[in-house]
Tab-separated table of C-alpha atoms in Angstrom:
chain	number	residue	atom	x	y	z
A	1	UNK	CA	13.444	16.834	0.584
A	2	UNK	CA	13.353	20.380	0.787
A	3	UNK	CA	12.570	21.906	-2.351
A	4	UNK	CA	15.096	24.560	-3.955
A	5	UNK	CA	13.907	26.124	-6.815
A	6	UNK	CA	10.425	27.410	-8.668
A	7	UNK	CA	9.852	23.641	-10.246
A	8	UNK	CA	10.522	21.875	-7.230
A	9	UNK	CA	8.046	23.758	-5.242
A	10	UNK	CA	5.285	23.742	-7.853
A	11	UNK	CA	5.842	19.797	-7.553
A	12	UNK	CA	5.548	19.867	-3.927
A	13	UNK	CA	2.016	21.866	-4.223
A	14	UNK	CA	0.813	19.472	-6.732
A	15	UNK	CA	1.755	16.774	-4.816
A	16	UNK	CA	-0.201	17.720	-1.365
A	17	UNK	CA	-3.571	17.381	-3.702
A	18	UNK	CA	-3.144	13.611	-4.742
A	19	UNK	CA	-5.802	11.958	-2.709
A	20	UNK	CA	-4.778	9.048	-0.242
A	21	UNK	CA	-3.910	5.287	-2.478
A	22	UNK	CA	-7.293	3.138	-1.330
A	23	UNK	CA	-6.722	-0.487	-0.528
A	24	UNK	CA	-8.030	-1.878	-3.960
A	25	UNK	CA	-4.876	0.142	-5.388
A	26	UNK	CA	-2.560	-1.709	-3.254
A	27	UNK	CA	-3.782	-4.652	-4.342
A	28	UNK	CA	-3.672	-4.031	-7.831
A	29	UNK	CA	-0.457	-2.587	-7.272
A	30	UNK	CA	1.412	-5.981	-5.536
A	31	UNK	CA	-0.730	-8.247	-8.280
A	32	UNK	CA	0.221	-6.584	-11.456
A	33	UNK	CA	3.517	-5.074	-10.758
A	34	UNK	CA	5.629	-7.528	-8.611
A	35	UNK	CA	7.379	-10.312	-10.109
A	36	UNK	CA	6.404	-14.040	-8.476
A	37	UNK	CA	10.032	-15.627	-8.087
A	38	UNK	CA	8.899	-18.602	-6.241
A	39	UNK	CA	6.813	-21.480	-7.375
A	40	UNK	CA	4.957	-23.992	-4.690
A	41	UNK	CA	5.563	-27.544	-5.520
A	42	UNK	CA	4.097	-29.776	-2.994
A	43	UNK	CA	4.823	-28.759	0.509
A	44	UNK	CA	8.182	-27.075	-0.894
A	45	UNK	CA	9.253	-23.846	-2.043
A	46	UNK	CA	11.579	-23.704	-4.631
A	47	UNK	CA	13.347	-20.095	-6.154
A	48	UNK	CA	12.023	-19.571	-9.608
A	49	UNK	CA	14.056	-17.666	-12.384
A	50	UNK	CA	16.380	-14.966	-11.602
C-alpha cells in the first residue's frame, strides 16, 4: 500500500524500525492466540466446537 497522506507516511517510517518477530514470538504467538478446534481421541480426530 502506497501511502497517501502525512499520517500514512509517518506510519510507514515507524513501521521500517520494528525489529524482525524472533522464533520464540511465533511460538507464543500460535500457542496463546489460536483456537484448538480439534480434540485427539484415540487414533481419531474428531472437530471440536464451532
Amino acid at each position: 500500500m502506497k501511502p497517501r497522506n502525512k499520517f500514512q507516511q509517518h506510519v510507514l517510517e515507524l513501521s521500517r524500525r520494528l525489529s524482525r518477530i524472533t522464533e520464540p514470538q511465533k511460538r507464543w504467538a500460535y500457542k496463546h492466540y489460536f483456537d484448538h478446534i480439534a480434540k485427539r481421541n484415540g487414533s481419531i480426530f474428531e472437530d471440536g466446537p464451532m
